[in-house]
Coordinates of C-alpha atoms in Angstrom, one line a residue:
X1 CA 53.0 27.5 23.8
X2 CA 53.3 24.1 22.1
X3 CA 55.3 23.4 19.0
X4 CA 53.6 22.6 15.7
X5 CA 54.9 19.7 13.6
X6 CA 54.2 21.2 10.2
X7 CA 54.2 24.8 9.0
X8 CA 50.7 26.3 8.4
X9 CA 51.6 26.9 4.7
X10 CA 52.5 23.3 4.1
X11 CA 49.5 22.0 6.1
X12 CA 47.2 24.0 3.9
X13 CA 48.8 22.7 0.7
X14 CA 48.7 19.1 1.9
X15 CA 45.0 19.5 2.6
X16 CA 44.3 21.2 -0.7
X17 CA 46.3 18.7 -2.6
X18 CA 44.6 15.7 -1.0
X19 CA 41.2 17.2 -1.7
X20 CA 42.0 17.9 -5.3
X21 CA 43.2 14.4 -5.9
X22 CA 40.1 13.0 -4.3
X23 CA 37.9 15.1 -6.6
X24 CA 40.0 14.1 -9.7
X25 CA 39.7 10.4 -8.7
X26 CA 35.9 10.8 -8.4
X27 CA 35.8 12.4 -11.8
X28 CA 37.7 9.4 -13.2
X29 CA 35.2 7.1 -11.5
X30 CA 32.4 9.2 -13.1
X31 CA 34.2 8.8 -16.5
X32 CA 34.1 5.0 -16.0
X33 CA 30.4 5.1 -15.4
X34 CA 29.5 7.6 -18.2
X35 CA 31.6 6.1 -20.9
X36 CA 31.5 2.3 -21.1
X37 CA 34.2 0.3 -22.7
X38 CA 33.6 -1.0 -26.3
X39 CA 32.0 -4.4 -26.6
X40 CA 34.4 -7.2 -27.0
X41 CA 37.4 -5.2 -25.9
X42 CA 40.2 -6.5 -23.7
X43 CA 39.2 -6.4 -20.0
X44 CA 40.2 -3.2 -18.3
X45 CA 43.0 -3.7 -15.7
X46 CA 41.1 -1.4 -13.2
X47 CA 43.7 -1.4 -10.4
X48 CA 46.6 -0.6 -12.7
X49 CA 44.5 2.0 -14.6
X50 CA 43.4 3.8 -11.5
X51 CA 46.9 3.8 -10.0
X52 CA 48.3 5.3 -13.2
X53 CA 45.5 7.8 -13.2
X54 CA 46.4 8.8 -9.6
X55 CA 50.0 9.4 -10.6
X56 CA 48.9 11.7 -13.5
X57 CA 46.5 13.6 -11.1
X58 CA 49.2 13.9 -8.4
X59 CA 51.6 15.4 -11.0
X60 CA 49.1 18.1 -12.0
X61 CA 48.2 18.9 -8.4
X62 CA 51.8 19.0 -7.4
X63 CA 52.7 21.5 -10.1
X64 CA 50.1 23.9 -8.6
X65 CA 51.1 23.2 -5.0
X66 CA 54.8 23.8 -5.9
X67 CA 54.0 27.2 -7.3
X68 CA 52.1 28.3 -4.2
X69 CA 54.8 26.7 -2.0
X70 CA 57.6 28.6 -3.6
X71 CA 55.7 31.9 -3.3
X72 CA 55.1 31.2 0.4
X73 CA 58.8 31.0 1.0
X74 CA 59.0 34.7 0.6
X75 CA 57.8 36.3 3.9
X76 CA 56.0 39.2 2.3
X77 CA 54.1 36.7 0.0
X78 CA 53.4 34.0 2.6
X79 CA 49.5 33.8 2.8
X80 CA 49.7 33.2 6.6
X81 CA 51.9 36.3 7.2
X82 CA 50.5 39.1 5.0
X83 CA 47.2 40.1 3.5
X84 CA 49.0 40.6 0.2
X85 CA 50.2 37.0 0.3
X86 CA 46.7 35.7 1.1
X87 CA 45.1 37.6 -1.8
X88 CA 47.8 36.5 -4.2
X89 CA 47.5 32.8 -3.3
X90 CA 43.7 32.9 -3.2
X91 CA 43.8 34.4 -6.7
X92 CA 46.1 31.7 -7.9
X93 CA 43.8 29.0 -6.6
X94 CA 40.8 30.6 -8.1
X95 CA 42.4 30.6 -11.6
X96 CA 43.5 27.0 -11.1
X97 CA 40.0 25.9 -10.1
X98 CA 38.5 27.8 -13.1
X99 CA 40.9 26.3 -15.6
X100 CA 40.5 22.8 -14.1
X101 CA 36.7 23.1 -14.4
X102 CA 36.9 24.2 -18.0
X103 CA 39.4 21.5 -18.9
X104 CA 37.2 18.8 -17.4
X105 CA 34.0 20.1 -19.0
X106 CA 35.6 20.3 -22.4
X107 CA 37.3 16.9 -21.9
X108 CA 34.0 15.1 -21.1
X109 CA 32.3 16.8 -24.1
X110 CA 35.2 16.0 -26.4
X111 CA 35.2 12.3 -25.4
X112 CA 31.4 12.0 -25.8
X113 CA 31.8 13.3 -29.3
X114 CA 35.1 11.8 -30.5
X115 CA 36.0 9.1 -28.0
X116 CA 39.2 10.9 -27.3
X117 CA 40.5 12.8 -24.3
X118 CA 41.1 16.5 -24.6
X119 CA 44.2 17.2 -26.8
X120 CA 45.9 20.0 -28.6
X121 CA 44.1 19.4 -31.9
X122 CA 41.1 21.1 -30.3
X123 CA 43.0 24.4 -30.8
X124 CA 42.4 24.0 -34.5
X125 CA 38.8 25.2 -33.9
X126 CA 40.0 28.4 -32.5
X127 CA 40.9 29.5 -36.0
X128 CA 37.2 29.3 -36.7
X129 CA 36.0 30.6 -33.4
X130 CA 32.6 32.0 -34.6
X131 CA 31.5 28.7 -36.2
X132 CA 32.9 26.6 -33.4
X133 CA 31.1 28.7 -30.7
X134 CA 27.8 28.4 -32.6
X135 CA 28.2 24.7 -32.9
X136 CA 28.9 24.3 -29.2
X137 CA 26.0 26.6 -28.3
X138 CA 23.6 24.6 -30.5
X139 CA 25.0 21.2 -29.3
X140 CA 25.7 21.4 -25.6
X141 CA 23.7 22.8 -22.6
X142 CA 26.1 25.7 -22.4
X143 CA 24.1 27.6 -19.8
X144 CA 23.9 24.6 -17.5
X145 CA 27.6 23.9 -17.9
X146 CA 28.5 27.5 -17.1
X147 CA 26.2 27.6 -14.1
X148 CA 27.7 24.3 -12.8
X149 CA 31.2 25.8 -13.2
X150 CA 30.2 28.9 -11.2
X151 CA 28.7 26.7 -8.5
X152 CA 31.8 24.6 -8.4
X153 CA 34.0 27.7 -8.1
X154 CA 31.8 28.9 -5.2
X155 CA 32.0 25.6 -3.3
X156 CA 35.8 25.2 -3.9
X157 CA 36.6 28.8 -2.8
X158 CA 34.3 28.5 0.2
X159 CA 36.2 25.3 1.3
X160 CA 39.5 26.9 0.5
X161 CA 38.7 29.9 2.8
X162 CA 37.3 27.7 5.5
X163 CA 40.4 25.5 5.6
X164 CA 42.6 28.6 5.6
X165 CA 40.8 30.1 8.5
X166 CA 40.9 26.8 10.5
X167 CA 44.6 26.4 10.0
X168 CA 45.4 30.1 10.6
X169 CA 43.8 29.8 14.1
X170 CA 46.4 27.3 15.2
X171 CA 48.9 28.5 17.8
X172 CA 52.4 27.4 18.5
X173 CA 55.8 27.6 16.9
X174 CA 58.0 25.4 14.9
X175 CA 61.8 25.2 15.5
X176 CA 63.9 26.5 12.7
X177 CA 65.7 23.3 12.0
X178 CA 62.4 21.3 11.9
X179 CA 60.9 24.0 9.7
X180 CA 63.7 23.6 7.2
X181 CA 63.6 19.8 7.3
X182 CA 59.8 19.7 6.8
X183 CA 60.0 22.2 3.9
X184 CA 62.8 20.3 2.2
X185 CA 60.9 17.0 2.6
X186 CA 57.7 18.6 1.2
X187 CA 59.7 20.0 -1.8
X188 CA 61.2 16.6 -2.5
X189 CA 57.7 15.0 -2.2
X190 CA 56.3 17.4 -4.8
X191 CA 59.3 16.9 -7.1
X192 CA 58.9 13.1 -6.9
X193 CA 55.1 13.4 -7.7
X194 CA 55.8 15.7 -10.6
X195 CA 58.6 13.4 -12.0
X196 CA 56.1 10.5 -11.6
X197 CA 58.3 7.6 -10.7
X198 CA 61.5 6.7 -8.9
X199 CA 63.8 6.0 -11.8
X200 CA 65.8 7.5 -14.6
X201 CA 62.9 8.6 -16.8
X202 CA 59.8 10.6 -15.8
X203 CA 56.2 9.4 -16.1
X204 CA 55.2 10.1 -19.7
X205 CA 51.9 10.5 -21.5
X206 CA 52.7 7.4 -23.6
X207 CA 52.9 5.3 -20.4
X208 CA 49.1 5.2 -20.5
X209 CA 49.2 3.3 -23.8
X210 CA 51.2 0.3 -22.4
X211 CA 48.0 -0.9 -20.7
X212 CA 47.1 -2.8 -23.8
X213 CA 43.6 -1.3 -23.9
X214 CA 42.9 2.1 -25.5
X215 CA 39.8 2.6 -23.2
X216 CA 41.9 2.0 -20.1
X217 CA 44.5 4.4 -21.5
X218 CA 41.9 7.1 -21.8
X219 CA 40.6 6.4 -18.3
X220 CA 44.1 6.8 -16.9
X221 CA 44.8 10.1 -18.5
X222 CA 43.4 13.4 -17.3
X223 CA 42.7 16.4 -19.5
X224 CA 45.8 18.3 -18.4
X225 CA 48.2 15.4 -19.2
X226 CA 46.6 14.6 -22.6
X227 CA 46.4 18.3 -23.7
X228 CA 49.9 19.5 -22.7
X229 CA 51.6 16.3 -23.9
X230 CA 50.1 16.6 -27.4
X231 CA 50.7 20.4 -27.5
X232 CA 54.4 20.1 -28.0
X233 CA 54.0 18.0 -31.2
X234 CA 52.0 20.6 -33.0
X235 CA 55.0 22.2 -34.8
X236 CA 56.7 19.1 -36.2
X237 CA 57.7 19.1 -39.9
X238 CA 59.0 16.6 -42.4
X239 CA 62.6 15.2 -42.7
X240 CA 63.9 15.2 -46.2
X241 CA 66.4 12.4 -45.6
X242 CA 63.6 10.1 -44.5
X243 CA 61.6 11.0 -47.6
X244 CA 64.6 10.0 -49.8
X245 CA 65.0 6.8 -47.8
X246 CA 61.4 5.8 -48.5
X247 CA 61.4 7.0 -52.1
X248 CA 62.0 3.6 -53.7
X249 CA 59.0 2.2 -51.9
X250 CA 56.9 5.2 -53.1
X251 CA 58.0 4.6 -56.7
X252 CA 56.5 1.2 -56.6
X253 CA 53.4 2.2 -54.7
X254 CA 52.5 5.1 -57.0
X255 CA 53.7 3.6 -60.2
X256 CA 56.2 6.4 -61.0
X257 CA 57.6 5.8 -64.5
X258 CA 60.4 8.4 -64.3
X259 CA 61.9 8.1 -60.8
X260 CA 64.4 10.6 -59.6
X261 CA 65.7 10.2 -56.1
X262 CA 67.6 13.5 -56.2
X263 CA 64.7 15.7 -57.2
X264 CA 62.2 13.4 -55.6
X265 CA 59.9 13.3 -58.7
X266 CA 56.4 12.1 -57.9
X267 CA 54.8 13.1 -61.2
X268 CA 52.8 10.7 -63.3
X269 CA 51.3 11.7 -66.6
X270 CA 48.3 9.5 -67.2
X271 CA 46.8 9.2 -70.7
X272 CA 43.7 7.1 -71.3
X273 CA 43.7 4.5 -74.0
X274 CA 40.5 5.8 -75.4
X275 CA 38.6 9.2 -75.3
X276 CA 34.9 9.3 -74.8
X277 CA 32.9 11.3 -77.3
X278 CA 30.7 12.8 -74.6
X279 CA 32.8 13.5 -71.5
X280 CA 30.9 12.3 -68.4
X281 CA 30.1 14.8 -65.6
X282 CA 31.4 14.2 -62.1
X283 CA 29.6 14.9 -58.9
X284 CA 31.6 14.3 -55.7
X285 CA 29.7 14.2 -52.5
X286 CA 31.8 14.6 -49.4
X287 CA 29.7 13.0 -46.7
X288 CA 29.9 14.3 -43.2
X289 CA 30.9 11.8 -40.5
X290 CA 29.9 8.8 -42.7
X291 CA 31.1 6.0 -40.5
X292 CA 30.9 2.7 -42.3
X293 CA 30.1 0.6 -39.2
X294 CA 27.0 2.8 -38.5
X295 CA 25.7 2.1 -42.0
X296 CA 23.6 -0.6 -43.6
X297 CA 26.4 -1.7 -46.0
X298 CA 28.2 -3.6 -43.3
X299 CA 25.2 -5.3 -41.6
X300 CA 24.4 -2.8 -38.9
X301 CA 21.1 -4.2 -37.5
X302 CA 19.6 -0.6 -37.1
X303 CA 19.6 -0.4 -40.9
X304 CA 20.3 3.3 -41.0
X305 CA 21.1 3.7 -44.7
X306 CA 19.0 1.3 -46.8
X307 CA 18.9 3.6 -49.8
X308 CA 22.6 4.2 -49.9
X309 CA 23.2 0.4 -49.5
X310 CA 21.1 -0.1 -52.6
X311 CA 23.2 2.4 -54.5
X312 CA 26.3 0.5 -53.5
X313 CA 24.8 -2.6 -55.2
X314 CA 24.3 -0.7 -58.4
X315 CA 27.7 1.0 -58.5
X316 CA 31.4 0.4 -57.9
X317 CA 31.7 0.1 -54.1
X318 CA 34.9 0.0 -52.1
X319 CA 34.0 -1.4 -48.7
X320 CA 37.4 -0.8 -47.2
X321 CA 38.1 2.9 -47.8
X322 CA 40.0 4.8 -45.2
X323 CA 40.6 8.5 -44.6
X324 CA 44.2 9.2 -43.8
X325 CA 43.2 11.0 -40.6
X326 CA 40.2 12.3 -38.7
X327 CA 38.6 15.7 -39.2
X328 CA 36.5 17.4 -41.9
X329 CA 39.1 20.0 -42.8
X330 CA 41.6 17.2 -43.3
X331 CA 39.1 15.2 -45.3
X332 CA 38.3 18.0 -47.7
X333 CA 42.0 18.7 -48.1
X334 CA 42.7 15.1 -48.9
X335 CA 39.8 14.7 -51.4
X336 CA 40.7 17.8 -53.3
X337 CA 44.5 17.5 -53.4
X338 CA 45.0 13.8 -53.2
X339 CA 47.6 14.3 -50.5
X340 CA 47.0 13.3 -46.8
X341 CA 46.8 16.3 -44.5
X342 CA 49.7 15.5 -42.1
X343 CA 50.1 18.9 -40.5
X344 CA 50.5 18.3 -36.8
X345 CA 50.1 21.9 -35.8
X346 CA 46.6 22.7 -37.1
X347 CA 45.4 21.5 -40.5
X348 CA 47.1 22.0 -43.9
X349 CA 44.3 24.3 -45.2
X350 CA 45.2 26.8 -42.4
X351 CA 48.9 26.7 -43.2
X352 CA 50.0 29.7 -45.3
X353 CA 53.1 27.8 -46.5
X354 CA 50.8 25.1 -48.0
X355 CA 48.5 27.3 -49.9
X356 CA 49.6 26.2 -53.4
X357 CA 48.5 22.7 -54.2
X358 CA 48.0 20.6 -57.3
X359 CA 44.6 19.2 -57.9
X360 CA 43.4 16.9 -60.7
X361 CA 40.2 18.9 -60.9
X362 CA 42.1 21.3 -63.1
X363 CA 42.8 18.5 -65.6
X364 CA 39.1 18.3 -66.4
X365 CA 39.6 20.7 -69.3
X366 CA 36.5 22.3 -70.8
X367 CA 34.5 21.4 -67.6
X368 CA 32.6 23.9 -65.5
X369 CA 33.7 23.5 -61.9
X370 CA 31.4 23.9 -58.9
X371 CA 31.6 23.6 -55.1
X372 CA 28.4 23.6 -53.0
X373 CA 28.3 23.9 -49.2
X374 CA 25.3 24.6 -47.0
X375 CA 27.3 27.0 -44.8
X376 CA 30.3 29.2 -45.1
X377 CA 33.6 28.4 -46.8
X378 CA 35.4 30.7 -44.5
X379 CA 35.6 27.8 -42.1
X380 CA 39.2 26.3 -41.8
X381 CA 40.3 28.6 -44.7
X382 CA 38.7 26.1 -47.1
X383 CA 37.8 29.0 -49.4
X384 CA 41.5 29.8 -49.7
X385 CA 42.3 26.2 -50.6
X386 CA 39.7 26.0 -53.3
X387 CA 39.9 29.5 -54.9
X388 CA 43.7 29.5 -54.9
X389 CA 44.0 26.1 -56.6
X390 CA 40.9 25.4 -58.7
X391 CA 40.7 27.4 -61.9
X392 CA 37.3 29.1 -62.7
X393 CA 35.6 27.6 -59.7
X394 CA 31.9 28.6 -59.0
X395 CA 31.3 28.7 -55.3
X396 CA 27.8 28.3 -53.7
X397 CA 27.4 29.1 -50.0
X398 CA 24.5 29.6 -47.6
X399 CA 23.7 33.1 -48.8
X400 CA 23.4 31.9 -52.4
X401 CA 20.4 29.7 -51.7
X402 CA 16.7 30.5 -51.3
X403 CA 16.5 27.9 -48.4
X404 CA 16.7 29.2 -44.9
X405 CA 19.6 28.5 -42.6
X406 CA 18.7 25.8 -39.9
X407 CA 21.8 25.9 -37.7
X408 CA 25.4 26.8 -37.5
X409 CA 26.2 24.7 -40.5
X410 CA 23.8 26.6 -42.8
X411 CA 20.9 25.1 -44.8
X412 CA 19.8 21.5 -44.6
X413 CA 21.5 18.8 -46.7
X414 CA 18.3 18.1 -48.5
X415 CA 18.0 21.7 -49.6
X416 CA 21.7 21.8 -50.4
X417 CA 21.3 18.8 -52.7
X418 CA 18.2 20.1 -54.4
X419 CA 19.7 23.5 -54.9
X420 CA 22.8 22.0 -56.4
X421 CA 20.7 19.8 -58.6
X422 CA 18.9 22.8 -60.1
X423 CA 22.2 24.5 -60.9
X424 CA 23.7 21.4 -62.5
X425 CA 20.6 20.7 -64.5
X426 CA 21.0 24.0 -66.3
X427 CA 24.6 23.4 -67.5
X428 CA 25.3 23.1 -71.2
X429 CA 28.9 22.1 -70.8
X430 CA 30.3 19.1 -68.9
X431 CA 30.9 19.8 -65.2
X432 CA 32.8 18.5 -62.2
X433 CA 31.1 19.4 -58.9
X434 CA 31.8 18.9 -55.2
X435 CA 28.9 18.9 -52.7
X436 CA 29.9 19.0 -49.0
X437 CA 27.3 17.9 -46.5
X438 CA 27.0 18.8 -42.8
X439 CA 23.8 17.6 -41.2
X440 CA 25.3 14.4 -39.8
X441 CA 27.1 16.5 -37.2
X442 CA 26.2 18.0 -33.9
X443 CA 23.7 19.6 -33.2
X444 CA 22.1 16.9 -35.4
X445 CA 19.3 19.2 -36.6
X446 CA 16.4 17.6 -38.5
X447 CA 14.4 20.4 -40.2
X448 CA 10.8 20.8 -39.3
X449 CA 9.9 20.9 -42.9
X450 CA 11.0 17.3 -43.4
X451 CA 9.5 15.8 -40.2
X452 CA 6.3 14.8 -41.9
X453 CA 8.0 12.8 -44.6
X454 CA 11.0 11.8 -42.5
X455 CA 9.8 9.9 -39.5
X456 CA 11.9 10.1 -36.3
X457 CA 12.5 6.8 -34.6
X458 CA 13.2 5.8 -31.1
X459 CA 15.6 3.0 -30.3
X460 CA 16.4 1.6 -26.8
X461 CA 19.6 3.0 -25.4
X462 CA 21.2 -0.4 -25.0
X463 CA 20.7 -1.0 -28.8
X464 CA 22.0 2.4 -29.7
X465 CA 25.2 1.8 -27.8
X466 CA 25.6 -1.7 -29.0
X467 CA 25.4 -0.7 -32.7
X468 CA 27.6 2.4 -32.5
X469 CA 25.4 5.4 -31.6
X470 CA 25.8 7.7 -28.7
X471 CA 22.2 9.1 -28.8
X472 CA 18.9 8.8 -30.6
X473 CA 19.6 12.3 -32.1
X474 CA 22.8 11.0 -33.7
X475 CA 21.0 7.9 -34.9
X476 CA 18.2 9.9 -36.6
X477 CA 20.7 12.3 -38.1
X478 CA 22.5 9.4 -39.7
X479 CA 19.2 8.2 -41.1
X480 CA 18.4 11.7 -42.3
X481 CA 21.6 11.7 -44.4
X482 CA 20.3 8.6 -46.2
X483 CA 17.0 10.4 -46.7
X484 CA 18.9 13.3 -48.3
X485 CA 20.9 11.1 -50.6
X486 CA 17.6 9.6 -51.8
X487 CA 16.1 13.0 -52.4
X488 CA 19.2 14.0 -54.4
X489 CA 19.4 10.9 -56.6
X490 CA 15.6 10.9 -57.1
X491 CA 15.7 14.5 -58.3
X492 CA 18.8 14.0 -60.4
X493 CA 17.3 11.1 -62.2
X494 CA 14.7 13.4 -63.6
X495 CA 17.3 15.6 -65.2
X496 CA 19.1 15.1 -68.5
X497 CA 22.6 15.2 -67.0
X498 CA 22.0 12.1 -64.8
X499 CA 22.6 9.4 -67.4
X500 CA 26.1 10.8 -68.3
X501 CA 27.3 11.5 -64.7
X502 CA 29.6 9.7 -62.3
X503 CA 28.4 10.3 -58.8
X504 CA 31.1 9.8 -56.2
X505 CA 30.2 9.4 -52.5
X506 CA 33.0 9.4 -49.9
X507 CA 33.0 10.1 -46.2
X508 CA 35.1 13.0 -44.9
X509 CA 35.9 10.9 -41.9
X510 CA 34.2 8.5 -39.5
X511 CA 33.5 8.7 -35.8
X512 CA 35.4 6.4 -33.4
X513 CA 33.1 4.1 -31.5
X514 CA 32.0 0.6 -30.7
X515 CA 32.0 -1.6 -33.9
X516 CA 30.3 -4.5 -32.0
X517 CA 30.7 -7.7 -33.9
X518 CA 30.6 -6.1 -37.4
X519 CA 34.4 -5.8 -37.5
X520 CA 37.4 -7.1 -35.5
X521 CA 37.7 -5.8 -32.0
X522 CA 41.0 -4.0 -33.0
X523 CA 38.9 -1.6 -35.1
X524 CA 37.5 0.0 -31.9
X525 CA 40.9 1.5 -31.3
X526 CA 41.6 3.5 -34.4
X527 CA 40.1 2.3 -37.7
X528 CA 36.4 3.0 -36.8
X529 CA 37.1 6.8 -37.0
X530 CA 38.7 6.5 -40.5
X531 CA 36.7 3.7 -42.2
X532 CA 34.2 5.3 -44.7
X533 CA 32.2 4.3 -47.7
X534 CA 33.6 5.0 -51.2
X535 CA 31.1 4.6 -54.0
X536 CA 31.3 5.4 -57.7
X537 CA 27.7 5.4 -58.9
X538 CA 27.1 5.7 -62.7
X539 CA 24.3 3.5 -64.0
X540 CA 24.8 2.8 -67.7
X541 CA 28.4 3.9 -67.6
X542 CA 30.0 1.5 -65.1
X543 CA 29.1 -2.1 -64.3
X544 CA 28.3 -2.8 -60.6
X545 CA 31.2 -4.2 -58.6
X546 CA 32.2 -4.5 -55.0
X547 CA 35.9 -4.5 -53.9
X548 CA 37.2 -5.4 -50.5
X549 CA 40.8 -4.4 -50.6
X550 CA 42.0 -1.3 -48.7
X551 CA 41.8 2.0 -50.6
X552 CA 42.2 5.7 -49.6
X553 CA 40.4 8.9 -49.7
X554 CA 43.4 10.2 -51.7
X555 CA 42.2 7.9 -54.6
X556 CA 38.9 9.7 -55.3
X557 CA 40.0 12.1 -58.1
X558 CA 42.4 9.8 -60.0
X559 CA 39.8 7.1 -60.1
X560 CA 37.1 9.6 -61.3
X561 CA 39.4 10.9 -64.0
X562 CA 40.1 7.3 -65.1
X563 CA 36.4 6.5 -65.4
X564 CA 35.9 9.7 -67.5
X565 CA 39.0 8.9 -69.6
X566 CA 40.5 12.2 -68.8
X567 CA 44.2 12.7 -69.3
X568 CA 45.7 14.1 -66.1
X569 CA 48.9 14.8 -64.3
X570 CA 49.2 13.3 -60.8
X571 CA 51.8 14.5 -58.3
X572 CA 50.1 13.2 -55.2
X573 CA 49.5 9.9 -53.3
X574 CA 46.2 9.3 -55.1
X575 CA 45.9 6.3 -57.5
X576 CA 43.3 5.1 -60.1
X577 CA 41.8 2.2 -58.2
X578 CA 40.5 0.6 -61.4
X579 CA 43.8 0.7 -63.2
X580 CA 45.8 -2.5 -63.9
X581 CA 48.5 -1.2 -61.5
X582 CA 46.2 -1.6 -58.5
X583 CA 43.9 -4.3 -59.8
X584 CA 46.7 -6.7 -60.5
X585 CA 49.0 -6.0 -57.6
X586 CA 47.9 -7.2 -54.2
X587 CA 50.9 -5.7 -52.5
X588 CA 49.8 -2.2 -53.7
X589 CA 46.3 -2.6 -52.3
X590 CA 46.8 -0.6 -49.1
X591 CA 45.9 2.7 -47.4
X592 CA 48.0 5.1 -45.3
X593 CA 46.6 6.2 -42.0
X594 CA 47.9 8.3 -39.1
X595 CA 46.8 9.9 -35.9
X596 CA 48.6 13.1 -35.1
X597 CA 47.4 13.2 -31.5
X598 CA 48.5 9.7 -30.5
X599 CA 51.5 9.8 -32.8
X600 CA 50.5 6.7 -34.7
X601 CA 51.4 6.0 -38.3
X602 CA 50.4 2.9 -40.2
X603 CA 49.3 1.2 -43.4
X604 CA 46.1 -0.8 -43.7
X605 CA 46.7 -4.0 -45.6
X606 CA 44.2 -6.4 -47.2
X607 CA 44.3 -8.8 -44.2
X608 CA 42.8 -6.2 -41.8

């Protein structure tokens, strides 16, 4: 009987590991072919990127192999010695293949939508599982994906059993010393691959971002690495010593007149120099996924928002407005509270410890207060944020309208606007209202009732990609938002309240994508997902003006209160953009931004 060189158990793991790395490499090549790099970006160092990707893949595969290897060291659990061991190990590989399939499916879908690899922020949507499931069902070919996963599992398990049977038929023995030597060598190999490099420090997630190209970084990562690396940062909190260290800077930035570094006073009491006899109404429209680079205001050749672009010429338009971060829940939080949502774990609206917040909406004394949304406010605990902090708020949700629900997000934006307009037209007292839109969001539903008046257009795929759109459905949904704004303003102009109302339009966030030649190439990395329009539209009340200095979503309510000559108390990072403090100080014309997933914090200055 001849001697074998390698134990059956290790032979099998080497074969499985090699096969998995080949599959993961093919998936990376597929990623390269499905998701093209942004135009004008730095050339991708493909060899370096693929090598780094191989190391990340080898780490994940080695973790699974190490688990099975250790189990096999126990004779009763060795898959080539007992049926119990075989069943256990087959079960482990089944679970691994299933999880891997799910991770890659979600990863590809996530990147197609957000231009980001799978990360721990996706867990935020678990808190609103029902809404999230409906959105996924209406957006993605779920049945096809599930069937593909089942087919993948069947193929992998078939190959797994076939390789097991082939190796198990081998005859021969292995000397004990040789067996120990091979086992130790195999263990050291796995350990080296898991550590990721021969050096003092292990391979890290952040190593992908030294390639000098965000696209290459995303190519190099795999969903396991990006998810688990971002998971550990979800429970970070603030450090009071660092807040005190930065307090002097914040005093100047916010215009605090009574600084106190011990108590960390951020309060500013603002009193207008005059009071208007007839207080203006305020209507704040939080615009879903309103990416500036996709709009007509910045010269996008597809001319998606001609009506809104005309409104911008007739109002006070800030063409460099930035949301502090990405996400609708974060955008709503920031707009209402004036404070950036910097919760790394989930979102601040879901944090029970952050339920009590100050909002300038309450300083609109004698005003009726409204919040309109086409769907449900149970999503992201936004209902709790609003009802807990806004006094006397009137909420309108999908069940409060006569219009029919069209998808997971409720009624259409057009019907939301028209329904809100009817309610506001009946008011006898001044009012401040928030209208939160949703149609410019997957599944990009265009209601059948509007398709006669709103004409769908087809654009060649190369033009869509060149000018920032992933699909013709997204392109038409973006156009549909402009149609809805037009319907709203047209209807509002017929009502008595229109001439004494400040309409504020601000994006809840943008969508990361290819900005083409409309903005500097660097915007492809981060700013495209946070650059949104900010418009104060009030014909007859405010003279048209366009500003090009950086401003923030946090500034919406202070600026609206300033326009209405409302005395207010401000405890947040929001500032009145039309005040002398901002208008006369270039150094204060900036906007705070951060990315909790990539651990990036920054300030956008005027020269960006």
